[in-house]
Coordinates of C-alpha atoms in Angstrom, one line a residue:
M1 CA -102.2 -10.4 -334.8
T2 CA -101.1 -14.0 -334.9
A3 CA -100.0 -15.6 -331.7
P4 CA -96.3 -16.4 -331.2
A5 CA -95.0 -19.9 -330.7
T6 CA -95.8 -21.1 -326.9
S7 CA -92.1 -22.5 -326.4
D8 CA -91.0 -18.8 -327.0
L9 CA -93.2 -17.3 -324.5
P10 CA -92.6 -16.2 -320.8
V11 CA -94.7 -17.9 -317.7
V12 CA -96.8 -15.0 -316.9
V13 CA -97.1 -14.7 -312.7
I14 CA -99.8 -12.3 -311.4
G15 CA -98.8 -10.5 -308.4
A16 CA -95.4 -9.5 -306.9
G17 CA -96.1 -10.4 -303.4
P18 CA -94.3 -13.1 -301.5
T19 CA -95.5 -16.0 -303.5
G20 CA -95.7 -14.4 -306.8
L21 CA -91.6 -13.1 -306.6
A22 CA -90.7 -16.7 -305.3
A23 CA -92.2 -18.2 -308.3
A24 CA -90.2 -15.9 -310.5
A25 CA -87.1 -17.0 -309.0
H26 CA -87.9 -20.6 -309.3
L27 CA -88.6 -20.0 -312.8
I28 CA -85.1 -18.8 -313.3
E29 CA -83.6 -21.5 -311.5
R30 CA -85.3 -23.9 -313.8
Q31 CA -83.9 -21.6 -316.9
L32 CA -87.4 -20.4 -317.6
T33 CA -88.6 -16.9 -318.4
P34 CA -90.8 -14.9 -315.9
L35 CA -92.7 -12.1 -316.4
V36 CA -94.3 -10.8 -313.0
L37 CA -97.5 -8.5 -313.6
E38 CA -97.9 -6.1 -310.3
S39 CA -100.9 -3.4 -310.2
G40 CA -99.0 -1.5 -307.4
P41 CA -96.3 0.8 -308.2
A42 CA -93.9 -1.1 -306.1
A43 CA -93.6 -5.0 -305.0
A44 CA -95.9 -6.2 -302.2
S45 CA -98.4 -3.8 -302.5
A46 CA -100.6 -5.6 -300.2
V47 CA -98.1 -6.6 -297.9
R48 CA -97.3 -2.8 -297.4
D49 CA -100.9 -2.0 -296.6
W50 CA -100.8 -4.1 -293.4
S51 CA -97.1 -2.9 -293.2
H52 CA -97.8 -2.0 -289.2
V53 CA -98.6 -5.7 -288.2
R54 CA -96.1 -7.9 -287.3
L55 CA -96.1 -11.8 -289.0
F56 CA -96.4 -14.6 -286.6
S57 CA -93.9 -16.4 -288.6
T58 CA -90.2 -15.9 -288.4
W59 CA -87.6 -14.6 -291.0
A60 CA -86.5 -17.9 -291.4
E61 CA -90.2 -19.0 -292.7
V62 CA -91.0 -16.3 -294.6
T63 CA -87.9 -16.4 -297.2
D64 CA -87.7 -18.7 -300.2
P65 CA -84.3 -20.8 -300.7
A66 CA -84.5 -19.8 -304.7
A67 CA -85.0 -16.5 -303.9
E68 CA -82.1 -16.2 -301.5
K69 CA -79.8 -17.6 -304.0
L70 CA -81.1 -14.9 -306.6
L71 CA -80.4 -12.4 -304.0
A72 CA -76.9 -13.4 -302.8
P73 CA -74.8 -11.9 -305.7
T74 CA -76.3 -8.6 -305.0
G75 CA -74.8 -8.6 -301.1
W76 CA -78.0 -9.1 -299.6
T77 CA -77.9 -10.7 -296.3
R78 CA -80.8 -12.6 -294.9
P79 CA -81.7 -11.2 -291.3
D80 CA -81.9 -12.8 -288.1
G81 CA -84.0 -16.1 -288.6
A82 CA -85.2 -15.9 -285.3
A83 CA -86.6 -12.6 -285.3
Y84 CA -90.2 -11.8 -286.2
P85 CA -90.7 -9.0 -289.3
T86 CA -93.3 -6.7 -289.6
G87 CA -95.3 -6.2 -292.9
A88 CA -93.0 -3.4 -293.3
D89 CA -89.7 -5.3 -292.8
W90 CA -91.1 -8.2 -295.2
A91 CA -91.8 -5.6 -297.9
E92 CA -88.7 -3.4 -297.4
V93 CA -85.8 -5.7 -296.3
Y94 CA -86.7 -9.1 -298.6
L95 CA -89.5 -8.5 -301.2
Q96 CA -88.6 -5.5 -303.0
P97 CA -85.0 -6.2 -302.9
L98 CA -86.1 -9.7 -304.5
A99 CA -88.2 -7.5 -307.1
D100 CA -85.3 -5.6 -307.9
A101 CA -82.9 -8.5 -308.6
L102 CA -85.7 -9.5 -311.2
G103 CA -85.4 -6.1 -312.9
D104 CA -87.3 -5.8 -315.9
R105 CA -88.8 -9.2 -315.3
V106 CA -91.2 -7.4 -313.3
C107 CA -93.8 -4.7 -314.5
Y108 CA -95.4 -2.5 -312.3
G109 CA -98.3 -0.1 -312.4
A110 CA -101.2 -2.1 -314.2
T111 CA -103.9 -4.8 -313.8
V112 CA -104.7 -8.0 -315.2
T113 CA -108.5 -7.6 -316.4
G114 CA -108.7 -11.2 -318.4
V115 CA -107.0 -14.6 -319.1
S116 CA -107.8 -16.4 -321.9
R117 CA -106.2 -18.8 -324.5
A118 CA -105.5 -17.0 -327.7
G119 CA -108.5 -17.2 -330.4
R120 CA -110.3 -19.8 -328.0
D121 CA -113.3 -18.6 -325.5
R122 CA -114.2 -21.0 -322.4
L123 CA -116.3 -23.1 -324.8
V124 CA -114.2 -24.1 -327.6
D125 CA -112.5 -27.5 -327.4
A126 CA -110.7 -27.3 -330.9
D127 CA -106.9 -27.4 -330.6
R128 CA -107.3 -25.5 -327.6
E129 CA -104.2 -26.5 -325.3
S130 CA -102.1 -25.9 -328.1
Q131 CA -102.6 -22.2 -328.0
P132 CA -101.0 -19.8 -325.6
F133 CA -102.3 -17.7 -323.1
V134 CA -103.8 -14.5 -323.7
V135 CA -103.3 -11.5 -321.0
H136 CA -105.2 -8.3 -320.9
L137 CA -104.4 -5.7 -318.8
T138 CA -104.5 -2.4 -318.4
T139 CA -101.7 0.4 -317.3
A140 CA -101.7 2.9 -314.7
D141 CA -102.5 5.6 -317.6
G142 CA -105.6 4.0 -318.8
R143 CA -104.2 1.9 -321.7
E144 CA -105.7 -1.5 -322.8
E145 CA -102.6 -4.2 -323.6
R146 CA -102.2 -7.6 -324.2
L147 CA -99.4 -9.8 -324.1
F148 CA -99.0 -14.0 -324.4
A149 CA -97.9 -16.3 -322.2
R150 CA -96.8 -20.4 -322.3
A151 CA -98.4 -20.8 -318.9
V152 CA -100.1 -18.6 -316.0
I153 CA -99.4 -18.5 -312.3
D154 CA -102.1 -16.3 -310.5
A155 CA -100.6 -15.2 -307.0
S156 CA -102.7 -12.4 -307.1
G157 CA -104.1 -13.1 -303.5
T158 CA -107.0 -12.0 -301.8
W159 CA -106.3 -8.9 -300.1
S160 CA -108.4 -6.7 -302.5
T161 CA -111.5 -8.5 -301.7
P162 CA -112.6 -9.0 -297.9
S163 CA -115.5 -10.5 -296.8
P164 CA -118.5 -8.3 -295.5
A165 CA -119.7 -8.1 -292.2
G166 CA -123.1 -10.0 -293.1
A167 CA -123.0 -13.5 -291.9
S168 CA -124.9 -14.8 -295.2
G169 CA -121.9 -13.9 -296.7
L170 CA -123.5 -10.5 -298.2
P171 CA -123.0 -7.2 -297.1
A172 CA -125.3 -6.6 -294.0
L173 CA -128.2 -4.4 -294.8
G174 CA -127.1 -0.7 -294.3
E175 CA -123.4 -2.0 -294.4
R176 CA -122.0 -0.1 -297.2
A177 CA -124.1 3.1 -296.1
A178 CA -122.3 3.0 -293.0
S179 CA -118.7 2.7 -294.6
D180 CA -117.5 5.8 -293.2
H181 CA -117.1 4.2 -289.9
I182 CA -116.4 0.5 -291.2
T183 CA -113.0 -0.9 -292.0
Y184 CA -112.0 -4.2 -293.2
R185 CA -108.2 -4.0 -292.0
V186 CA -106.6 -4.0 -288.7
P187 CA -105.8 -0.3 -287.8
D188 CA -102.5 1.2 -287.1
L189 CA -102.9 2.8 -284.0
K190 CA -99.6 4.5 -284.5
D191 CA -101.0 6.8 -286.8
P192 CA -102.4 9.7 -285.4
A193 CA -105.3 10.2 -287.6
V194 CA -106.3 6.4 -287.3
R195 CA -105.5 6.5 -283.2
A196 CA -108.0 9.4 -283.2
R197 CA -110.8 7.6 -284.8
Y198 CA -110.7 4.7 -282.1
A199 CA -109.3 6.4 -278.7
G200 CA -111.6 7.1 -276.2
K201 CA -114.7 5.1 -278.5
R202 CA -116.5 2.0 -278.6
T203 CA -115.5 -0.3 -281.2
A204 CA -116.8 -3.7 -282.5
V205 CA -114.3 -6.4 -283.7
I206 CA -116.2 -8.8 -285.9
G207 CA -114.2 -12.1 -286.6
S208 CA -112.4 -14.9 -284.7
G209 CA -108.9 -15.3 -287.1
A210 CA -105.8 -14.0 -286.3
S211 CA -106.5 -10.7 -287.5
A212 CA -109.4 -10.5 -284.9
F213 CA -107.0 -11.4 -282.2
T214 CA -104.7 -8.5 -283.3
A215 CA -107.3 -6.1 -283.6
L216 CA -108.3 -6.7 -280.2
A217 CA -104.7 -6.9 -278.5
T218 CA -104.1 -3.4 -280.1
L219 CA -107.5 -1.8 -278.9
A220 CA -106.7 -3.3 -275.5
D221 CA -103.4 -1.4 -275.4
L222 CA -104.7 1.8 -276.5
T223 CA -107.5 1.3 -273.8
K224 CA -104.6 1.7 -271.3
E225 CA -103.4 4.5 -272.6
E226 CA -106.9 6.6 -273.9
P227 CA -109.7 5.9 -271.0
G228 CA -113.2 5.3 -272.7
T229 CA -111.7 2.9 -275.2
H230 CA -113.7 -0.2 -275.3
A231 CA -114.0 -3.1 -277.5
V232 CA -116.7 -5.5 -278.3
W233 CA -115.7 -8.6 -280.0
I234 CA -118.7 -10.1 -282.0
L235 CA -118.0 -14.0 -283.0
R236 CA -120.8 -15.9 -285.0
R237 CA -119.9 -19.2 -282.8
G238 CA -119.6 -19.9 -279.3
I239 CA -116.6 -20.1 -277.1
S240 CA -114.7 -23.2 -276.9
G241 CA -111.6 -25.0 -276.0
S242 CA -110.4 -24.2 -279.7
T243 CA -111.6 -20.4 -279.8
F244 CA -108.0 -18.8 -278.9
G245 CA -106.2 -21.1 -281.1
G246 CA -103.4 -23.4 -280.2
G247 CA -101.9 -21.3 -277.5
E248 CA -98.7 -23.0 -276.5
A249 CA -99.1 -26.1 -277.8
D250 CA -98.5 -24.1 -281.2
Q251 CA -95.6 -24.9 -283.0
L252 CA -95.4 -21.1 -284.1
P253 CA -95.3 -19.4 -280.6
A254 CA -96.2 -15.8 -281.8
R255 CA -99.2 -17.2 -283.4
G256 CA -100.3 -19.2 -280.4
A257 CA -99.5 -15.7 -278.5
L258 CA -102.4 -13.7 -280.7
G259 CA -105.0 -15.7 -279.2
L260 CA -103.9 -15.2 -275.4
A261 CA -103.6 -11.7 -276.2
A262 CA -107.1 -11.5 -277.2
K263 CA -108.3 -14.0 -274.5
A264 CA -106.3 -11.6 -272.0
A265 CA -108.1 -8.4 -273.7
V266 CA -111.4 -9.9 -272.5
D267 CA -110.5 -11.3 -269.4
N268 CA -109.1 -7.7 -268.4
G269 CA -112.4 -6.0 -269.3
H270 CA -110.8 -4.2 -272.2
A271 CA -113.4 -6.3 -274.5
D272 CA -116.9 -7.9 -274.1
A273 CA -117.7 -10.7 -276.4
V274 CA -120.7 -11.3 -277.7
T275 CA -121.4 -15.2 -279.2
G276 CA -123.6 -16.8 -281.7
F277 CA -124.4 -13.3 -283.3
R278 CA -124.7 -13.1 -286.9
T279 CA -125.2 -9.9 -288.4
E280 CA -127.9 -9.2 -290.8
A281 CA -128.2 -5.2 -290.7
V282 CA -126.4 -2.3 -289.5
E283 CA -128.3 0.8 -288.7
R284 CA -127.2 4.8 -287.4
D285 CA -128.8 5.8 -284.3
G286 CA -129.5 9.3 -283.4
D287 CA -126.1 10.2 -282.2
D288 CA -124.7 8.8 -285.7
R289 CA -123.3 5.9 -284.0
L290 CA -124.0 2.3 -285.3
V291 CA -126.3 -0.4 -284.0
L292 CA -125.5 -4.0 -285.3
I293 CA -128.8 -6.2 -285.7
G294 CA -128.5 -9.9 -285.7
E295 CA -130.5 -12.5 -287.4
D296 CA -132.0 -13.4 -284.6
G297 CA -133.5 -10.1 -283.6
R298 CA -130.8 -8.9 -281.1
R299 CA -130.1 -5.4 -281.6
L300 CA -126.6 -4.7 -279.8
D301 CA -125.5 -1.4 -278.2
A302 CA -124.4 1.3 -280.2
V303 CA -120.7 1.6 -281.5
D304 CA -118.6 4.4 -283.1
E305 CA -116.6 2.1 -285.2
V306 CA -116.9 -1.3 -286.8
I307 CA -113.7 -3.7 -287.8
V308 CA -114.9 -6.2 -290.0
L309 CA -111.9 -9.3 -290.1
T310 CA -114.2 -12.1 -291.3
G311 CA -111.6 -13.6 -293.9
L312 CA -111.0 -12.8 -297.5
R313 CA -111.9 -14.3 -300.8
P314 CA -110.4 -14.7 -304.4
D315 CA -111.3 -12.4 -307.2
L316 CA -112.1 -15.0 -310.0
S317 CA -113.6 -12.1 -312.3
F318 CA -110.5 -12.3 -314.8
L319 CA -110.1 -15.7 -315.1
S320 CA -113.7 -16.2 -316.2
E321 CA -112.5 -17.5 -319.8
L322 CA -110.5 -20.5 -318.3
R323 CA -111.7 -23.7 -317.3
L324 CA -110.9 -23.8 -313.6
G325 CA -111.6 -26.9 -311.4
L326 CA -112.8 -25.2 -308.1
D327 CA -114.7 -26.3 -305.1
E328 CA -118.1 -25.2 -304.9
R329 CA -117.1 -24.2 -300.9
L330 CA -114.2 -22.6 -301.1
Q331 CA -113.3 -21.7 -304.3
A332 CA -110.0 -23.4 -304.1
P333 CA -108.5 -25.9 -306.5
S334 CA -110.7 -29.2 -306.1
E335 CA -108.0 -31.4 -304.9
L336 CA -106.6 -29.1 -302.7
A337 CA -110.2 -28.3 -301.1
S338 CA -110.3 -31.7 -299.3
L339 CA -106.9 -30.8 -297.2
I340 CA -107.8 -27.2 -296.0
D341 CA -111.9 -27.1 -295.7
P342 CA -112.1 -25.7 -292.5
N343 CA -116.1 -27.6 -292.4
V344 CA -113.8 -30.6 -291.5
H345 CA -110.2 -29.6 -290.4
S346 CA -109.8 -27.7 -287.1
C347 CA -105.9 -27.5 -285.4
G348 CA -103.4 -29.4 -287.3
T349 CA -101.3 -29.8 -290.2
V350 CA -102.1 -29.2 -294.0
Y351 CA -100.7 -31.8 -296.0
P352 CA -97.9 -30.1 -298.1
H353 CA -98.9 -29.8 -301.6
G354 CA -97.7 -29.1 -305.0
V355 CA -98.6 -29.0 -308.7
N356 CA -100.7 -32.6 -308.4
E357 CA -103.2 -30.9 -305.9
L358 CA -103.1 -27.0 -307.9
S359 CA -103.7 -28.3 -311.3
H360 CA -107.1 -27.6 -313.4
P361 CA -108.6 -28.7 -316.3
E362 CA -107.2 -25.6 -318.3
Q363 CA -103.8 -26.8 -318.5
D364 CA -100.6 -24.9 -317.3
V365 CA -102.9 -22.3 -315.3
Y366 CA -102.3 -22.3 -311.6
L367 CA -103.6 -20.5 -308.4
V368 CA -101.1 -20.0 -305.8
G369 CA -100.4 -18.5 -302.6
M370 CA -103.4 -17.2 -300.6
K371 CA -105.6 -17.3 -303.8
S372 CA -104.8 -21.1 -303.9
Y373 CA -106.6 -21.4 -300.6
G374 CA -110.0 -19.6 -302.0
R375 CA -112.0 -18.5 -298.7
A376 CA -109.7 -21.0 -296.3
P377 CA -107.9 -19.2 -293.7
T378 CA -105.0 -21.3 -292.7
F379 CA -102.2 -19.9 -295.2
L380 CA -98.8 -19.9 -294.3
A381 CA -96.2 -18.3 -296.5
M382 CA -93.6 -21.5 -297.0
T383 CA -97.1 -23.2 -298.3
G384 CA -97.2 -20.6 -300.9
Y385 CA -93.0 -21.6 -301.6
E386 CA -93.5 -25.2 -301.8
Q387 CA -96.3 -24.7 -304.3
V388 CA -94.5 -22.5 -306.9
R389 CA -91.2 -25.0 -306.3
S390 CA -93.4 -27.7 -307.4
I391 CA -95.1 -26.0 -310.1
T392 CA -92.3 -24.4 -311.9
A393 CA -90.4 -28.0 -312.0
A394 CA -93.5 -29.6 -313.5
L395 CA -93.1 -26.9 -316.2
A396 CA -89.8 -27.6 -316.9
G397 CA -90.4 -31.2 -317.2
D398 CA -89.1 -32.5 -313.7
H399 CA -91.6 -34.4 -312.8
E400 CA -89.9 -36.3 -310.0
A401 CA -88.9 -32.9 -308.3
A402 CA -92.6 -31.7 -308.8
G403 CA -94.0 -34.7 -307.0
R404 CA -91.6 -34.6 -303.9
V405 CA -92.6 -33.2 -300.8
E406 CA -89.9 -30.8 -299.6
L407 CA -91.8 -29.3 -296.9
T408 CA -92.7 -30.2 -293.3
L409 CA -95.6 -27.3 -291.7
P410 CA -95.7 -26.6 -288.1
E411 CA -98.9 -28.0 -286.3
T412 CA -101.8 -26.7 -284.2
G413 CA -102.9 -22.9 -284.6
V414 CA -106.0 -21.6 -286.7
C415 CA -108.7 -23.6 -285.6
G416 CA -111.6 -23.8 -288.0
G417 CA -112.7 -20.6 -289.9
A418 CA -114.5 -17.5 -289.4
G419 CA -118.5 -17.7 -289.7
L420 CA -118.5 -21.6 -289.3
F421 CA -121.6 -22.9 -287.3
D422 CA -120.6 -24.7 -283.9
D423 CA -122.5 -27.9 -283.2
S424 CA -125.4 -27.0 -281.3
T425 CA -124.5 -29.0 -278.3
T426 CA -121.4 -27.0 -277.7
A427 CA -121.6 -24.0 -275.1
E428 CA -119.5 -21.2 -274.9
S429 CA -117.6 -23.1 -271.8
G430 CA -116.6 -26.0 -274.5
G431 CA -119.0 -28.4 -273.3
G432 CA -122.9 -29.0 -272.3
C433 CA -126.3 -29.6 -274.1
C434 CA -127.2 -25.9 -274.6
T435 CA -126.7 -23.8 -277.1
P436 CA -124.9 -20.7 -276.6
A437 CA -126.8 -18.3 -274.5
P438 CA -127.8 -15.1 -276.7
A439 CA -126.0 -12.8 -274.1
L440 CA -122.9 -10.5 -273.5
V441 CA -120.4 -12.6 -271.8
Q442 CA -117.3 -11.7 -270.1
I443 CA -114.8 -14.3 -270.5
G444 CA -112.8 -14.6 -267.5
S445 CA -115.7 -13.5 -265.4
A446 CA -117.7 -15.5 -262.9
G447 CA -118.5 -19.1 -264.5
A448 CA -117.1 -18.3 -268.0
T449 CA -113.2 -18.6 -267.3
L450 CA -111.6 -20.7 -269.9
Q451 CA -108.2 -22.8 -268.9
I452 CA -106.7 -22.5 -272.3
G453 CA -102.4 -22.8 -272.6
K454 CA -100.4 -20.5 -274.3
P455 CA -102.9 -9.8 -297.2
E456 CA -100.4 -11.5 -302.3
T457 CA -101.1 -8.7 -303.6
S458 CA -103.2 -7.7 -306.3
G459 CA -102.1 -8.3 -310.0
G460 CA -101.3 -6.3 -312.9
C461 CA -98.7 -5.5 -315.6

């Protein structure tokens, strides 16, 4: 089959999540044709997986202007801009109506399995940029199909590929075998079956970001209702002034409050904190409970369940025939990586960015949304909206608009990243000349009180 002329083809958007749907809305505004490919049966499949979690951004910060224009003729009314939606609210009140407004431009129930240039594998230079993209996919009933595109915007997110408990980036020894007692998601304790799994049990929470804060706060609430419930918070680093995020200094107050809730869980005795612990192995004891073993040989007391919240990573497997320029550490676009690298950046603003930072050696292919951040943990929805505004302007030939910055991001909040090493001179209290003691510490107990202030969806067609 001869590939059609590139100018007659749609822009394929992989993933009908927040950024992917916003991309489609911006393409329509630019009089370009989008085709959104979504692996799930409905829009925002990944968001629906964490429907019980409340966002730390308000409605005003999680809706896109071009999307609102597309929704307006349908009678849609934006919710109170100052209110905080849950994942379910976001999906049902905004994202699914937006997908419905896009109509047959959204294709559900299939998975993208490969993207390349038509008739050109990764090796071939000849006439490469004049060829359209070819996208291979499987449908929900197992059929294989292909389609052509003038450009590809990958907004498939990172939700489907959580990072493991193992501190090396690989699953800890025994982690897969213990999967019946390990989850990589914040549990929904309003679900009776899920609640029974953690009620009255001892649970380890591995991670140091907003998701870990949420899990700790949720388990602390359960502790008040179900005696015997207790959490063990496992951090790969020591405790410092930035451990709990921005607190009252965070311009996203709900994000700052998450860190305070995690601190309160430990201060009030609902959770213990283990610092400087990098998981190497998971073993079962004689009672079918799990024992976590650290790289330094420490063996923690047995737990009933483990919640691993060590971050997410991009699935790049179906892009292997494209020439991507990715940072070797973050797996994010090279020009963007220096702006978001948690090895360098702590709390603060990530400079708003667009097509220039998101371009690759392969022309007209872009990773956007959470996937553009690779393994970095600081992504905000409004960042994705600015990305696709700039990219779609560039695809339409409006390079002046593509180069503008039309976004101001809130400051402070997420500090560093899960699994990064502290300076060896930093102790739990935030200073001193000793490495963190390999001990179980109660933050807020004698001598250790800290004075601190206040999923994109996976793609397919």
